[in-house]
Amino acid sequence: MKLFNNPKLRHLLSELDRARELFNEHEHGQALEVYRAAQEELKRLGATSAFVLWNMAIAADNMGDLPVALDLVVQAVILDPLAIPFRNSFDIIARRIRDALAAPERKVDDPATPRLYELLTRVGGADVPAHVAMARFCAATGDLPRARAIAAATTLLHPMEREAWLCKAEVARTAGEPEEAAVCTAEAAALEGEPVPFAVPGVAQG
């Protein structure tokens, strides 16, 4: 495929200009559809564009469709892993998903939790609150084996995180294991103050 003076590519470039205008007018849904159509046409020409995928991700993010936004920006990063704008957008979208999972108003059995959690874990973006949200979801919906597994793994990998121990205690109580719950609650209580990770012999702690 000729890259220069190709009438089909010139048409696609004009479509990208139209999509950008729609985006600037806050018509994010329409912009996304124009970008998507341009990407499909480009595929028929035997090529793809990380730049278009990135713009699609931004449009989806502005629409509040975080799963689609993350999937698109990951595709863009895979095609060009050194593009700093792509990386920045990935970080922003992943953070939005983490914030959504950790939101205080989120219902413990929100049906969207597994999908958001799976998206984060697939790209290595899950943090302790995300693991806790998924463990609580599993416990609330009757999947106690998975709830236990996630809670145990979280405390193993993040032993200094109080929230992880509280979650493990909750799961244990739900599973009818009061002794395990008491141990985990004690671990959480021990982390309420500022921990001293290392003691230096001969140096007074003041």
GROMACS .gro file of N, CA, C and O in nm, residues 108 131-140 144 147-148 151 155 162-178 180-186 188:
model
  164
  108VAL      N    1  -2.138  -0.401   4.724
  108VAL     CA    2  -2.043  -0.511   4.735
  108VAL      C    3  -2.069  -0.617   4.629
  108VAL      O    4  -1.975  -0.687   4.586
  131HIS      N    5  -0.828  -0.582   4.473
  131HIS     CA    6  -0.835  -0.721   4.520
  131HIS      C    7  -0.942  -0.736   4.630
  131HIS      O    8  -1.017  -0.835   4.632
  132VAL      N    9  -0.946  -0.638   4.719
  132VAL     CA   10  -1.044  -0.642   4.828
  132VAL      C   11  -1.186  -0.637   4.772
  132VAL      O   12  -1.275  -0.712   4.816
  133ALA      N   13  -1.209  -0.550   4.674
  133ALA     CA   14  -1.342  -0.539   4.614
  133ALA      C   15  -1.385  -0.672   4.552
  133ALA      O   16  -1.501  -0.714   4.567
  134MET      N   17  -1.291  -0.740   4.487
  134MET     CA   18  -1.326  -0.867   4.423
  134MET      C   19  -1.348  -0.976   4.527
  134MET      O   20  -1.440  -1.059   4.513
  135ALA      N   21  -1.266  -0.979   4.631
  135ALA     CA   22  -1.284  -1.079   4.737
  135ALA      C   23  -1.420  -1.061   4.804
  135ALA      O   24  -1.492  -1.158   4.829
  136ARG      N   25  -1.457  -0.937   4.832
  136ARG     CA   26  -1.586  -0.910   4.895
  136ARG      C   27  -1.700  -0.947   4.801
  136ARG      O   28  -1.804  -0.997   4.846
  137PHE      N   29  -1.683  -0.920   4.673
  137PHE     CA   30  -1.786  -0.957   4.576
  137PHE      C   31  -1.807  -1.109   4.577
  137PHE      O   32  -1.921  -1.157   4.580
  138CYS      N   33  -1.698  -1.183   4.574
  138CYS     CA   34  -1.707  -1.329   4.573
  138CYS      C   35  -1.775  -1.380   4.699
  138CYS      O   36  -1.860  -1.470   4.694
  139ALA      N   37  -1.739  -1.322   4.814
  139ALA     CA   38  -1.802  -1.365   4.940
  139ALA      C   39  -1.951  -1.333   4.940
  139ALA      O   40  -2.033  -1.413   4.985
  140ALA      N   41  -1.986  -1.215   4.887
  140ALA     CA   42  -2.126  -1.173   4.888
  140ALA      C   43  -2.212  -1.255   4.792
  140ALA      O   44  -2.333  -1.268   4.814
  144LEU      N   45  -1.719  -1.857   4.803
  144LEU     CA   46  -1.625  -1.845   4.915
  144LEU      C   47  -1.486  -1.898   4.884
  144LEU      O   48  -1.387  -1.840   4.931
  147ALA      N   49  -1.312  -1.621   4.714
  147ALA     CA   50  -1.296  -1.509   4.808
  147ALA      C   51  -1.179  -1.536   4.901
  147ALA      O   52  -1.096  -1.448   4.926
  148ARG      N   53  -1.172  -1.659   4.954
  148ARG     CA   54  -1.060  -1.695   5.042
  148ARG      C   55  -0.927  -1.685   4.969
  148ARG      O   56  -0.828  -1.636   5.024
  151ALA      N   57  -0.829  -1.316   4.911
  151ALA     CA   58  -0.794  -1.251   5.038
  151ALA      C   59  -0.660  -1.301   5.090
  151ALA      O   60  -0.576  -1.222   5.137
  155THR      N   61  -0.309  -1.067   5.138
  155THR     CA   62  -0.232  -1.049   5.261
  155THR      C   63  -0.091  -1.104   5.247
  155THR      O   64   0.003  -1.051   5.308
  162ARG      N   65  -0.338  -0.281   5.601
  162ARG     CA   66  -0.444  -0.310   5.697
  162ARG      C   67  -0.573  -0.353   5.629
  162ARG      O   68  -0.643  -0.444   5.677
  163GLU      N   69  -0.605  -0.290   5.518
  163GLU     CA   70  -0.730  -0.321   5.448
  163GLU      C   71  -0.734  -0.466   5.402
  163GLU      O   72  -0.839  -0.530   5.400
  164ALA      N   73  -0.616  -0.520   5.365
  164ALA     CA   74  -0.610  -0.659   5.321
  164ALA      C   75  -0.648  -0.754   5.434
  164ALA      O   76  -0.722  -0.852   5.415
  165TRP      N   77  -0.597  -0.725   5.555
  165TRP     CA   78  -0.627  -0.811   5.670
  165TRP      C   79  -0.774  -0.798   5.712
  165TRP      O   80  -0.838  -0.898   5.749
  166LEU      N   81  -0.829  -0.678   5.705
  166LEU     CA   82  -0.969  -0.661   5.737
  166LEU      C   83  -1.058  -0.738   5.640
  166LEU      O   84  -1.159  -0.797   5.679
  167CYS      N   85  -1.019  -0.736   5.513
  167CYS     CA   86  -1.095  -0.811   5.413
  167CYS      C   87  -1.088  -0.960   5.442
  167CYS      O   88  -1.190  -1.031   5.436
  168LYS      N   89  -0.968  -1.009   5.475
  168LYS     CA   90  -0.955  -1.152   5.505
  168LYS      C   91  -1.037  -1.190   5.628
  168LYS      O   92  -1.096  -1.299   5.634
  169ALA      N   93  -1.044  -1.099   5.724
  169ALA     CA   94  -1.127  -1.124   5.843
  169ALA      C   95  -1.275  -1.131   5.805
  169ALA      O   96  -1.349  -1.218   5.853
  170GLU      N   97  -1.319  -1.041   5.717
  170GLU     CA   98  -1.459  -1.042   5.673
  170GLU      C   99  -1.493  -1.172   5.602
  170GLU      O  100  -1.598  -1.232   5.626
  171VAL      N  101  -1.404  -1.216   5.515
  171VAL     CA  102  -1.428  -1.340   5.441
  171VAL      C  103  -1.435  -1.458   5.538
  171VAL      O  104  -1.520  -1.546   5.524
  172ALA      N  105  -1.345  -1.458   5.636
  172ALA     CA  106  -1.344  -1.567   5.735
  172ALA      C  107  -1.474  -1.570   5.814
  172ALA      O  108  -1.531  -1.677   5.840
  173ARG      N  109  -1.524  -1.453   5.853
  173ARG     CA  110  -1.651  -1.448   5.927
  173ARG      C  111  -1.766  -1.499   5.841
  173ARG      O  112  -1.852  -1.574   5.888
  174THR      N  113  -1.765  -1.459   5.714
  174THR     CA  114  -1.870  -1.506   5.622
  174THR      C  115  -1.864  -1.657   5.606
  174THR      O  116  -1.967  -1.724   5.592
  175ALA      N  117  -1.742  -1.712   5.609
  175ALA     CA  118  -1.723  -1.856   5.592
  175ALA      C  119  -1.746  -1.933   5.721
  175ALA      O  120  -1.732  -2.055   5.724
  176GLY      N  121  -1.778  -1.861   5.830
  176GLY     CA  122  -1.800  -1.928   5.958
  176GLY      C  123  -1.672  -1.974   6.025
  176GLY      O  124  -1.669  -2.080   6.088
  177GLU      N  125  -1.566  -1.892   6.013
  177GLU     CA  126  -1.437  -1.924   6.072
  177GLU      C  127  -1.397  -1.813   6.170
  177GLU      O  128  -1.311  -1.730   6.141
  178PRO      N  129  -1.457  -1.810   6.288
  178PRO     CA  130  -1.433  -1.699   6.383
  178PRO      C  131  -1.289  -1.690   6.431
  178PRO      O  132  -1.239  -1.580   6.456
  180GLU      N  133  -1.010  -1.771   6.265
  180GLU     CA  134  -0.932  -1.708   6.158
  180GLU      C  135  -0.964  -1.560   6.149
  180GLU      O  136  -0.875  -1.476   6.131
  181ALA      N  137  -1.091  -1.526   6.165
  181ALA     CA  138  -1.131  -1.385   6.161
  181ALA      C  139  -1.065  -1.307   6.273
  181ALA      O  140  -1.020  -1.193   6.252
  182ALA      N  141  -1.056  -1.366   6.392
  182ALA     CA  142  -0.994  -1.298   6.506
  182ALA      C  143  -0.845  -1.274   6.481
  182ALA      O  144  -0.793  -1.167   6.514
  183VAL      N  145  -0.777  -1.372   6.425
  183VAL     CA  146  -0.634  -1.357   6.395
  183VAL      C  147  -0.613  -1.243   6.295
  183VAL      O  148  -0.524  -1.158   6.312
  184CYS      N  149  -0.696  -1.240   6.191
  184CYS     CA  150  -0.680  -1.137   6.088
  184CYS      C  151  -0.714  -0.999   6.142
  184CYS      O  152  -0.648  -0.899   6.108
  185THR      N  153  -0.814  -0.992   6.229
  185THR     CA  154  -0.850  -0.865   6.289
  185THR      C  155  -0.737  -0.814   6.378
  185THR      O  156  -0.708  -0.693   6.381
  186ALA      N  157  -0.671  -0.905   6.448
  186ALA     CA  158  -0.557  -0.866   6.531
  186ALA      C  159  -0.442  -0.814   6.446
  186ALA      O  160  -0.375  -0.717   6.483
  188ALA      N  161  -0.474  -0.665   6.159
  188ALA     CA  162  -0.514  -0.532   6.114
  188ALA      C  163  -0.495  -0.429   6.224
  188ALA      O  164  -0.448  -0.318   6.199
   0.00000   0.00000   0.00000
